[in-house]
Short mmCIF file of C-alpha atoms in Angstrom, two decimals:
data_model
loop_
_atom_site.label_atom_id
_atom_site.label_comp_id
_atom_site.label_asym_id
_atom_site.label_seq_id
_atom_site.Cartn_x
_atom_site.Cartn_y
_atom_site.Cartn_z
CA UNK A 1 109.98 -140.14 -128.84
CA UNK A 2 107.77 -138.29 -126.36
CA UNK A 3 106.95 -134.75 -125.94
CA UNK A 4 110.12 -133.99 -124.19
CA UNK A 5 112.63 -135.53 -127.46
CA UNK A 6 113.33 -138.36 -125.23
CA UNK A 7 113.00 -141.78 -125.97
CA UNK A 8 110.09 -143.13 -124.32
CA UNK A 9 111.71 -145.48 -122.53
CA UNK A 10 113.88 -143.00 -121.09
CA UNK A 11 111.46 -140.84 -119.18
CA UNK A 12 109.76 -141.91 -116.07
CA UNK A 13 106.06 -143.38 -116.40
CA UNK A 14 105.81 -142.60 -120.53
CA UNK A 15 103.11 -145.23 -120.99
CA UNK A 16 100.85 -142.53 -119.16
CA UNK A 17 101.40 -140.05 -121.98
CA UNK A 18 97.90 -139.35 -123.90
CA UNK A 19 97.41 -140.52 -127.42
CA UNK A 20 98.06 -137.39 -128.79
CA UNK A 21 100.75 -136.71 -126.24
CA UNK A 22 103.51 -138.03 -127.97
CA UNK A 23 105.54 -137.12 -131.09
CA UNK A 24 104.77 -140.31 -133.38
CA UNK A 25 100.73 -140.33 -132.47
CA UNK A 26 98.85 -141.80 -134.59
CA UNK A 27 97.02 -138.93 -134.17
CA UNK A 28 99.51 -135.97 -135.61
CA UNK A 29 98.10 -133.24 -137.47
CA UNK A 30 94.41 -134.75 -137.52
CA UNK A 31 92.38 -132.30 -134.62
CA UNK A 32 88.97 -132.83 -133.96
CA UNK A 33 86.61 -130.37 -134.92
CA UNK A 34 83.73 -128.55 -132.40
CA UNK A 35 80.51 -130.51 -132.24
CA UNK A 36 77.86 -127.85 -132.10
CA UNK A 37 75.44 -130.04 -130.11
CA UNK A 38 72.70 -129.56 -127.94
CA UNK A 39 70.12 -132.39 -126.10
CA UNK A 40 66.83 -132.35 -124.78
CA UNK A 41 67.44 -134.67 -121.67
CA UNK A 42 71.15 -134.48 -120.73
CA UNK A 43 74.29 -132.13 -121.25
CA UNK A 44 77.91 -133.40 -122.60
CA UNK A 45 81.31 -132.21 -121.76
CA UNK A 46 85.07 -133.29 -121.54
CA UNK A 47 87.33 -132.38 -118.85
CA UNK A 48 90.67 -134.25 -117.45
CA UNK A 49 90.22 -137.25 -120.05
CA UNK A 50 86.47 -137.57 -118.24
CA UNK A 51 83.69 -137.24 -120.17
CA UNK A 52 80.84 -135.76 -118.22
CA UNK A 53 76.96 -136.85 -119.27
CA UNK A 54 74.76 -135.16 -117.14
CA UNK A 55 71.18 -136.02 -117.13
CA UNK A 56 69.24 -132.78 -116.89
CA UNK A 57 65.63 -132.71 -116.43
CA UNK A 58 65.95 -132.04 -112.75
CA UNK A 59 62.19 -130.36 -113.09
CA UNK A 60 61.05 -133.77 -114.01
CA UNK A 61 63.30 -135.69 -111.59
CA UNK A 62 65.77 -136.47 -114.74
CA UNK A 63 63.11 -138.92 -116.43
CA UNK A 64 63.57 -140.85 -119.34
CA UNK A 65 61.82 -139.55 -122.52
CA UNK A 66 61.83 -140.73 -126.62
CA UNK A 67 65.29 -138.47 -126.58
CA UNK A 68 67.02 -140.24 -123.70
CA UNK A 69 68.35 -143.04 -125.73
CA UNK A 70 68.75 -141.29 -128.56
CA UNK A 71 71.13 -138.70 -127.16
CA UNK A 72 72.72 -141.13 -124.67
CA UNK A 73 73.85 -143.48 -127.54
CA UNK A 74 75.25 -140.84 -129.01
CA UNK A 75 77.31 -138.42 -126.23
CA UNK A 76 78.29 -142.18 -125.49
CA UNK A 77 79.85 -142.86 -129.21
CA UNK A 78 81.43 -139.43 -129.06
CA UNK A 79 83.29 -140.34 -125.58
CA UNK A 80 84.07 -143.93 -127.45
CA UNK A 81 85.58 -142.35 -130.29
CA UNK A 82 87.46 -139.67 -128.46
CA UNK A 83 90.98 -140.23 -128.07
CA UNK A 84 91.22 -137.79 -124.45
CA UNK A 85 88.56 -139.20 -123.28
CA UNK A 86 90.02 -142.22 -120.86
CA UNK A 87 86.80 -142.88 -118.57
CA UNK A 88 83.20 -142.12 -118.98
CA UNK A 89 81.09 -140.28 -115.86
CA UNK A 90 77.17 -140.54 -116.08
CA UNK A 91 75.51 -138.96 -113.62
CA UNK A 92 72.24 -136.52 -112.61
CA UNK A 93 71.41 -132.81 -112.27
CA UNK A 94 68.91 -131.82 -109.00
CA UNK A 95 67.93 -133.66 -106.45
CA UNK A 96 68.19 -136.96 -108.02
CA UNK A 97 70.05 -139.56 -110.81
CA UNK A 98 67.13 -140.32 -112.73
CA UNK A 99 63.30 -141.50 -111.53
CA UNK A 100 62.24 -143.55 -114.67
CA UNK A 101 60.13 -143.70 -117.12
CA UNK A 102 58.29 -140.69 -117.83
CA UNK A 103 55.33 -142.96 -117.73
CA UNK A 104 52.19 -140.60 -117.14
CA UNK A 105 51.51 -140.29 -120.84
CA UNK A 106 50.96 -144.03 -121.25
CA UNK A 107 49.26 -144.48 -117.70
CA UNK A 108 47.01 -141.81 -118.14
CA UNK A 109 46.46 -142.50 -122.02
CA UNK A 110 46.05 -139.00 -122.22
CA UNK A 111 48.57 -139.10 -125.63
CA UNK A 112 50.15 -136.33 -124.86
CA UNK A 113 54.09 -135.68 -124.86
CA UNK A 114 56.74 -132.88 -125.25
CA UNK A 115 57.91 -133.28 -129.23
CA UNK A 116 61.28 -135.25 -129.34
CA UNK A 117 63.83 -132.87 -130.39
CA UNK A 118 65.02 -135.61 -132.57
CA UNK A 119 63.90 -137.13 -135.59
CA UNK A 120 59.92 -137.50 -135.70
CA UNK A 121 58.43 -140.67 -134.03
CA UNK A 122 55.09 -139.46 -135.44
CA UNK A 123 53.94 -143.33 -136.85
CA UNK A 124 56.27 -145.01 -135.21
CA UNK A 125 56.61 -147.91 -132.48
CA UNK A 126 57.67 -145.25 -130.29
CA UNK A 127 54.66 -142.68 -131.05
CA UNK A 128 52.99 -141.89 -127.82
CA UNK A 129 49.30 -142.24 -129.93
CA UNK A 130 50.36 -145.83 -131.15
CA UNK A 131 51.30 -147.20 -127.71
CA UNK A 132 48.48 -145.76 -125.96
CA UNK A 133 46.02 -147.27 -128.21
CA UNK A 134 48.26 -150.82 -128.07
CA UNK A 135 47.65 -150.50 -124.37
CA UNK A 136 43.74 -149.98 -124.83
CA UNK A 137 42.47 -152.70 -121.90
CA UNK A 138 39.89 -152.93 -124.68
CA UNK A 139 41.98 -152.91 -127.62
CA UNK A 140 44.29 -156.09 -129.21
CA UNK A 141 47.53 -155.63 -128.00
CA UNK A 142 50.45 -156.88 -130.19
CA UNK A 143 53.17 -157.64 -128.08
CA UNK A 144 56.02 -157.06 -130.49
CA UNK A 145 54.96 -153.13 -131.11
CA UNK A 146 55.16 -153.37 -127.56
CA UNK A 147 58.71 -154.92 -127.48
CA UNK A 148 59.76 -152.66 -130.42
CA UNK A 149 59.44 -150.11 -128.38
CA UNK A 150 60.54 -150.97 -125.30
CA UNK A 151 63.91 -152.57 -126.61
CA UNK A 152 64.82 -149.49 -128.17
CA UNK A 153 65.37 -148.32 -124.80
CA UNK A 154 66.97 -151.33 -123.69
CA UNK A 155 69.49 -151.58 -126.32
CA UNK A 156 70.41 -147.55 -125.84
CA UNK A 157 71.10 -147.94 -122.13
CA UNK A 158 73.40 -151.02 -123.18
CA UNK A 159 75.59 -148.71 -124.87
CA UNK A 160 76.92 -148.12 -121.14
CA UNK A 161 78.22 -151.76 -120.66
CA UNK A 162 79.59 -151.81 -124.16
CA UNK A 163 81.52 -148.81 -124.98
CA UNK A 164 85.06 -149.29 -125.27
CA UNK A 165 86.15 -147.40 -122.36
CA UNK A 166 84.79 -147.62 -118.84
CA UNK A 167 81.51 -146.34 -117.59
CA UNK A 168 81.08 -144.61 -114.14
CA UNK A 169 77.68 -144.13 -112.65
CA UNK A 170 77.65 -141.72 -109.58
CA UNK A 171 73.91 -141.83 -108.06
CA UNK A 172 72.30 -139.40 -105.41
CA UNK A 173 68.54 -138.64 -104.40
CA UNK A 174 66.79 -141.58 -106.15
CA UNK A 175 67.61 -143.97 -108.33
CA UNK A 176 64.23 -145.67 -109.37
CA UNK A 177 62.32 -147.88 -111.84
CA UNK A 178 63.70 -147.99 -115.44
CA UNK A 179 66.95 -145.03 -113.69
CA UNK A 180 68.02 -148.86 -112.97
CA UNK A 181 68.04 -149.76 -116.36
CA UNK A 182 70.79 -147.29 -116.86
CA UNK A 183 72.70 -147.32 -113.79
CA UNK A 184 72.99 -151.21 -113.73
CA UNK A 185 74.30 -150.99 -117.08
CA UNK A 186 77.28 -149.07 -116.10
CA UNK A 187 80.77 -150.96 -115.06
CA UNK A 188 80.78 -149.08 -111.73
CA UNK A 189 78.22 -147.53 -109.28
CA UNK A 190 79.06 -145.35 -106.84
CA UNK A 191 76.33 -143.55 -104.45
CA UNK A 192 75.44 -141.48 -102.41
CA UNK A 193 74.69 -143.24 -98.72
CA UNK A 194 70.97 -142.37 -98.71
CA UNK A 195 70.37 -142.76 -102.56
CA UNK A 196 66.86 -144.83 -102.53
CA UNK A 197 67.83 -147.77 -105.31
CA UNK A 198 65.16 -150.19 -106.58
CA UNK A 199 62.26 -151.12 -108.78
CA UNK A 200 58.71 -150.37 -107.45
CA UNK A 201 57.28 -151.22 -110.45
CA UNK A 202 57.04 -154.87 -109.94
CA UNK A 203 54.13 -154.52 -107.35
CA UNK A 204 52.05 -154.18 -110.83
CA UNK A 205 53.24 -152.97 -114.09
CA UNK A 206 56.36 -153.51 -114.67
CA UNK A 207 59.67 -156.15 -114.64
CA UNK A 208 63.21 -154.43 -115.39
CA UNK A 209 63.80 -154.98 -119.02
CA UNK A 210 67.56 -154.36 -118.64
CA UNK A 211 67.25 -158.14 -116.66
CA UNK A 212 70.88 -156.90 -114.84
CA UNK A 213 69.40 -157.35 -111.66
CA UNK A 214 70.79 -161.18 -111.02
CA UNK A 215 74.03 -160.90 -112.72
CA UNK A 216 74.72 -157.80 -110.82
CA UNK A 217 73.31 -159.05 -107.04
CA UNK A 218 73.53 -162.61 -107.66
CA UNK A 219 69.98 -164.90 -107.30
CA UNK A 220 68.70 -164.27 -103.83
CA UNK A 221 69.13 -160.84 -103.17
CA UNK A 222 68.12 -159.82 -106.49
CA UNK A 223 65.15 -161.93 -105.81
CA UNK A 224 64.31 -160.16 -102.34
CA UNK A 225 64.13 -156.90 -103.61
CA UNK A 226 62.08 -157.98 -107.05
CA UNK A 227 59.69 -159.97 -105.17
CA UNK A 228 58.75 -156.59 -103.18
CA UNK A 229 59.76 -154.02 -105.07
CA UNK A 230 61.46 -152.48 -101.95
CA UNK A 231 64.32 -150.41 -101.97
CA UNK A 232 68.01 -150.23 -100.60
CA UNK A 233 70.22 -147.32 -100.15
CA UNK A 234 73.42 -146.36 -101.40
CA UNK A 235 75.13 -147.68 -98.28
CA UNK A 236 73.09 -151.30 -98.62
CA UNK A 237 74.13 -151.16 -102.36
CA UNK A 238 77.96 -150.89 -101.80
CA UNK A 239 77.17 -154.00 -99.27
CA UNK A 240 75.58 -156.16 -101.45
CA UNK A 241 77.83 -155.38 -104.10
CA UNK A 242 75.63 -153.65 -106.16
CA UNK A 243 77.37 -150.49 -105.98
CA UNK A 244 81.13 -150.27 -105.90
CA UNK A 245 81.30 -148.00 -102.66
CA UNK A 246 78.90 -145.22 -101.43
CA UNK A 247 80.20 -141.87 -99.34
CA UNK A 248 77.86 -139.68 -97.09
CA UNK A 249 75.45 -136.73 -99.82
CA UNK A 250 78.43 -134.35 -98.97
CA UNK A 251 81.22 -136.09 -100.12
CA UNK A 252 80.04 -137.97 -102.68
CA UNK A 253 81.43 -135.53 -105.45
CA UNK A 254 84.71 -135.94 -104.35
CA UNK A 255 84.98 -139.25 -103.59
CA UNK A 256 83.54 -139.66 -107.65
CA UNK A 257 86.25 -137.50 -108.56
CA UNK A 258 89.34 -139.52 -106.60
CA UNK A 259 87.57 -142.64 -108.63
CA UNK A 260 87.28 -141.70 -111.93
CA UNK A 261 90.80 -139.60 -111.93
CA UNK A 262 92.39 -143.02 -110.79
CA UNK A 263 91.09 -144.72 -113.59
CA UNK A 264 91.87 -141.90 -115.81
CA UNK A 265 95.21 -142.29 -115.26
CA UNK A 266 95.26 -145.58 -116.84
CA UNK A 267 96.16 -146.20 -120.70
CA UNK A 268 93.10 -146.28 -123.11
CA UNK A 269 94.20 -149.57 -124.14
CA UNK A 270 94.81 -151.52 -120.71
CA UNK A 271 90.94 -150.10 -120.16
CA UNK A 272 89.86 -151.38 -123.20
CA UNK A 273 91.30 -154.90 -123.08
CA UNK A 274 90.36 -155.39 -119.54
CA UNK A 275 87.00 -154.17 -119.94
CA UNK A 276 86.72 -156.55 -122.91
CA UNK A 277 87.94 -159.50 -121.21
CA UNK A 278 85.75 -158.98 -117.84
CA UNK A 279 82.56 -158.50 -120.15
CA UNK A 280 83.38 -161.77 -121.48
CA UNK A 281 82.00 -163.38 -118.35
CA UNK A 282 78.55 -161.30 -118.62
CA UNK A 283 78.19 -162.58 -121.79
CA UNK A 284 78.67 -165.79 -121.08
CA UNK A 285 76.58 -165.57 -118.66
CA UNK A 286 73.47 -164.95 -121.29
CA UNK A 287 73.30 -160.90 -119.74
CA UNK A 288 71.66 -160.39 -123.75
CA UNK A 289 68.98 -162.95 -123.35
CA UNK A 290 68.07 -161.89 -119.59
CA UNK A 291 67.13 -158.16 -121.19
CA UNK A 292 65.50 -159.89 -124.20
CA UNK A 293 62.93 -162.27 -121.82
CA UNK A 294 63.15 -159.35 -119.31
CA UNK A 295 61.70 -156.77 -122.37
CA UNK A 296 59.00 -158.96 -123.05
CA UNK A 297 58.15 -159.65 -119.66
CA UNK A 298 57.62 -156.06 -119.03
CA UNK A 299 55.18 -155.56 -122.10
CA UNK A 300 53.09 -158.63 -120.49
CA UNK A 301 53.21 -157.04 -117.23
CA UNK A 302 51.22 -153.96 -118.66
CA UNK A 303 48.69 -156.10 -120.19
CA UNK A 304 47.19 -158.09 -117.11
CA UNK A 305 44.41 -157.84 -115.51
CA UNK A 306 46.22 -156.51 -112.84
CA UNK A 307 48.06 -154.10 -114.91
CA UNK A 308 45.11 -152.77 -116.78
CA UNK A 309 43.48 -151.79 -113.43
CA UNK A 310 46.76 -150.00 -112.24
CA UNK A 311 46.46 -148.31 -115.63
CA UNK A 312 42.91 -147.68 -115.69
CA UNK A 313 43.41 -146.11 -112.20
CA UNK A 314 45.83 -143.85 -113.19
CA UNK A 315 43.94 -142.67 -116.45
CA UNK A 316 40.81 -141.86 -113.21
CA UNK A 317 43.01 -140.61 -110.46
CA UNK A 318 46.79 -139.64 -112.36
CA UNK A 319 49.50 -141.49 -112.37
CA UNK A 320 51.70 -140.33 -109.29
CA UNK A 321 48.24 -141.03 -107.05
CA UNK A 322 47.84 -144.54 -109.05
CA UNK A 323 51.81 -144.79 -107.89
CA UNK A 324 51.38 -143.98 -104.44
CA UNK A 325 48.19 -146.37 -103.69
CA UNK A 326 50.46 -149.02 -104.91
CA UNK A 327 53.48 -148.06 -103.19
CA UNK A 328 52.13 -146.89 -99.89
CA UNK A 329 51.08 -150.49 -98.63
CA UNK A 330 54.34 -151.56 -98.52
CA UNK A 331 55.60 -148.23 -96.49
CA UNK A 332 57.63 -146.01 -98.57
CA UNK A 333 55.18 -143.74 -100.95
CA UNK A 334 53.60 -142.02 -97.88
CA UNK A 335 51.43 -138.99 -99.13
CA UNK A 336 54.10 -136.48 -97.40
CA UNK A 337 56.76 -137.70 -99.85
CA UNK A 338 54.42 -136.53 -102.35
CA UNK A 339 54.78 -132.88 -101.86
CA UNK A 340 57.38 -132.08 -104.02
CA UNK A 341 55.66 -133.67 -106.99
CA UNK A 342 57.67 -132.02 -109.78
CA UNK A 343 61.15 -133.56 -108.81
CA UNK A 344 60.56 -136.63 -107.57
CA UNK A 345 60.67 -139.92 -109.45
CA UNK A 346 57.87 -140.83 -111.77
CA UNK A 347 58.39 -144.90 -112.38
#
């Protein structure tokens, strides 16, 4: 029967009714109760069967901290195991989605860091003091603390490709360094037209531990923009297939809002199963062992001789300095875009 005493086949377009819209759901008499929550990096809400995550350290340019995957894994779960929650919408509060790594404590090896709100990674893989004396240029460096670490973060953001239901990433501003990680991990990108998408780090210091980049471009063009580190915009993006359609800064809300409603609309089921089958081909396609190489890759890329100098000169000079003498070379750090230094992407 459906809400109206009618026989579901009796009433037009039933199989749209919500899981708890309908008089035998398995759901009857079983209500969720309020999750008092609050996070340190992003904000959570349901509206229209959407759940919203909202990155929000816009002061910082939305980096990622020891809370981001934390808290994303989580919100994410909580969408997952929501039954009016149909499609999942990540995106990113200010003037960008999210610039990376909040890497100045490690560059710097200054060992200091905002308290996780979470539990305590005091003597930990992921304690700020331990990593910055496992990336002492005159220390022993054990690459699997290093990989401990940085998979952690890996296998958080991955929670984006394999939630049940689908993931949405709408991108403005800047979408940078390990903001990649995330985005690429999401079933569909949608951007802004003059969202700046790449991964600078691979001038020195850094390789994308997600390893999405290929299976989302394809070989060659993932390849041109690794081998340079340049960046593409939103508009390139939806070209190249990266993103699944980009809309001029001013109507990119909307145009998020036509896309995720559509899919909304859809059963939680149908999403499900498709989603399941279509990630069949990642993983056949080895998408876990590109992040695991990938993960490594980045630890070795911080312990060369060319990445202890980038790091030395950022502990001298600070990071975003250390960032733009790297960047500015290839034409797209210049010292102007340095101005705003507390909202702009870190790495």
């Amino acid at each position: 029967m459906t809400p109206m005493g009618e026989p579901v086949g009796q009433r037009e377009a039933g199989w749209r009714d919500g899981l708890r819209d309908v008089d035998d759901s398995l759901f009857d008499g079983r209500e969720q109760q309020p999750v008092e929550s609050e996070y340190a990096s992003l904000t959570y809400e349901v509206t229209d069967r959407i759940a919203r995550i909202t990155f929000n350290r816009p002061h910082r340019g939305n980096t990622i901290t020891a809370d981001t995957p934390r808290e994303l894994v989580e919100v994410v779960e909580r969408a997952d195991l929501d039954p009016e929650v149909h499609v999942i919408l990540l995106s990113g509060r200010g003037k960008g989605f999210c610039g990376g790594y909040d890497l100045g404590i490690y560059a710097e090896a200054d060992g200091s860091e905002t308290a996780p709100r979470g539990p305590s990674t005091t003597g930990t893989v992921i304690d700020p003091i331990v990593q910055a004396r496992n990336h002492n240029p005159h220390g022993q460096w054990d690459p699997m603390v290093d990989y401990a670490m940085m998979s952690r973060f890996t296998r958080a953001f991955s929670c984006l490709m394999h939630a049940d239901k689908p993931t949405v990433a709408k991108i403005h501003g800047f979408c940078v360094a390990g903001g990649t990680d995330i985005a690429l991990h999401c079933d569909q990108i949608i951007a802004a037209d003059d969202t700046k998408i790449g991964y600078p780090p691979t001038r020195v210091w850094g390789v994308p531990s997600a390893g999405l980049w290929a299976h989302r471009l394809g070989d060659q063009r993932a390849k041109r923009l690794l081998f340079t580190g340049d960046c593409i915009t939103g508009e390139q993006a939806a070209e190249w297939g990266l993103a699944v359609e980009s809309a001029p800064a001013d109507q990119l809300d909307d145009r998020t809002e036509e896309l995720v409603a559509r899919i909304a609309r859809m059963p939680t089921n149908q999403l499900m199963m498709v989603k399941l089958a279509l990630n069949s081909a990642l993983d056949t396609q080895g998408v876990s062992t590109s992040a695991m190489i990938s993960t490594v890759f980045d630890g070795v890329s911080r312990h060369t001789r060319e990445g202890y100098a980038f790091q030395q000169r950022a502990a001298t000079v600070g990071f975003r300095e250390a960032v733009r003498e790297r960047d500015e070379v290839f034409g797209d750090h210049k010292r102007n875009a340095m101005k705003d230094r507390s909202a702009g992407p870190t790495d």
